[in-house]
């Protein structure tokens, strides 16, 4: 990519990844036929869909984004389930499969095998689950067992861990109670409410009790704010830009990036237009903005956890100091996103101070072109593309293809909005 062209126009973004994983997994658990439109057809969610199909669940695919899930009957898979790079897929599925009367093996790519699984193994074992894992890493071998409800205080704010426990709770005897240290995304809770589950949230405590069958759902998945964030930050940074993104999920547990960008002086206009799948959706207009540095810590961190790679790019272009703390979870994502982003941005001349639980930068910094790597981490590859749009000269991002794990067509969307991006070559 090269700098110079403004981003202008209206676009939508692909369906929400978190909701798309949940739609197929929870559709498989439901008693009946669920209809899902706007489903995200991307690397991560396709892996979850394939695993659900390997569990004997019949899924009709009307087109890439329109599915009918015939839920209610899962059976023993004939081979290990392969979640490829999908942390959400494997962790949520572990909760579901802990409650099934057949054994299963859950596995994935080398990258997924490096990610911590103790965070789900421990609470599921407390519930009585029989899970075997060498060094608390995938592959996970799950054998049938009788589950019971527990009260569990989450050691970290994590929607994946919370969801694994809630889904297992639907197969457990008694009440399952979770105490959250912070407001992690609540898509599982919202979906369970719409499916008629016995679930209540009171402050930071969530209770679920198995009450028989789950109703199937009929939903349209709204656009993913985590995908929108790359376009929003690009529009804020590239001169003369003015873009509008329609039908974006505005669930307040996901909109931390909008709050923080606005606190930095970003010119954003956000209009809620309605509800989709029990989630507020709306339109976001983003224009070129003069950003100021900001301090980020506490509860907002989990509300923007996937946006820190692109936020680092924004912070480098803001006037003054930006300090991020309480974000050590970034080190156990697809990659160590603090170290990897700092390392790639340094190739472009950036000065980034890494901290154990965040980072500090002082801006504005003028970046120069470089050849950078995507590290098989979609959000790294897309963030470096945004960095390249405001760097001097021509930047090459290798492995941009991994953007397709969450945002298929990312380079094309950038091009449609007018960015000077070309895709090509072997990597
Ligand atoms: C997700 C939860 C978050 C997030 C991930 C999606 C989910 O992970 O980073 O991209 O859909 O539940 P953690 O729960 O590990 O923080």
GROMACS .gro file of C-alpha atoms in nm, residues 28 49-59 69-78 81 97 102:
model
   25
   28UNK     CA    1  -2.646  -2.725   1.706
   49UNK     CA    2  -1.893  -2.492   1.116
   50UNK     CA    3  -1.693  -2.792   0.989
   51UNK     CA    4  -1.659  -2.918   1.348
   52UNK     CA    5  -2.032  -2.886   1.407
   53UNK     CA    6  -2.092  -3.083   1.087
   54UNK     CA    7  -1.841  -3.346   1.201
   55UNK     CA    8  -2.063  -3.385   1.510
   56UNK     CA    9  -2.337  -3.506   1.279
   57UNK     CA   10  -2.533  -3.180   1.273
   58UNK     CA   11  -2.699  -3.119   0.937
   59UNK     CA   12  -2.633  -2.766   0.813
   69UNK     CA   13  -2.882  -2.549   1.127
   70UNK     CA   14  -3.076  -2.862   1.216
   71UNK     CA   15  -2.998  -2.881   1.586
   72UNK     CA   16  -3.075  -3.129   1.858
   73UNK     CA   17  -2.873  -3.436   1.771
   74UNK     CA   18  -2.498  -3.447   1.806
   75UNK     CA   19  -2.304  -3.769   1.779
   76UNK     CA   20  -1.952  -3.892   1.834
   77UNK     CA   21  -1.716  -3.753   1.568
   78UNK     CA   22  -1.506  -4.006   1.379
   81UNK     CA   23  -1.227  -3.185   1.549
   97UNK     CA   24  -1.881  -3.125   2.443
  102UNK     CA   25  -1.983  -3.935   2.382
   0.00000   0.00000   0.00000
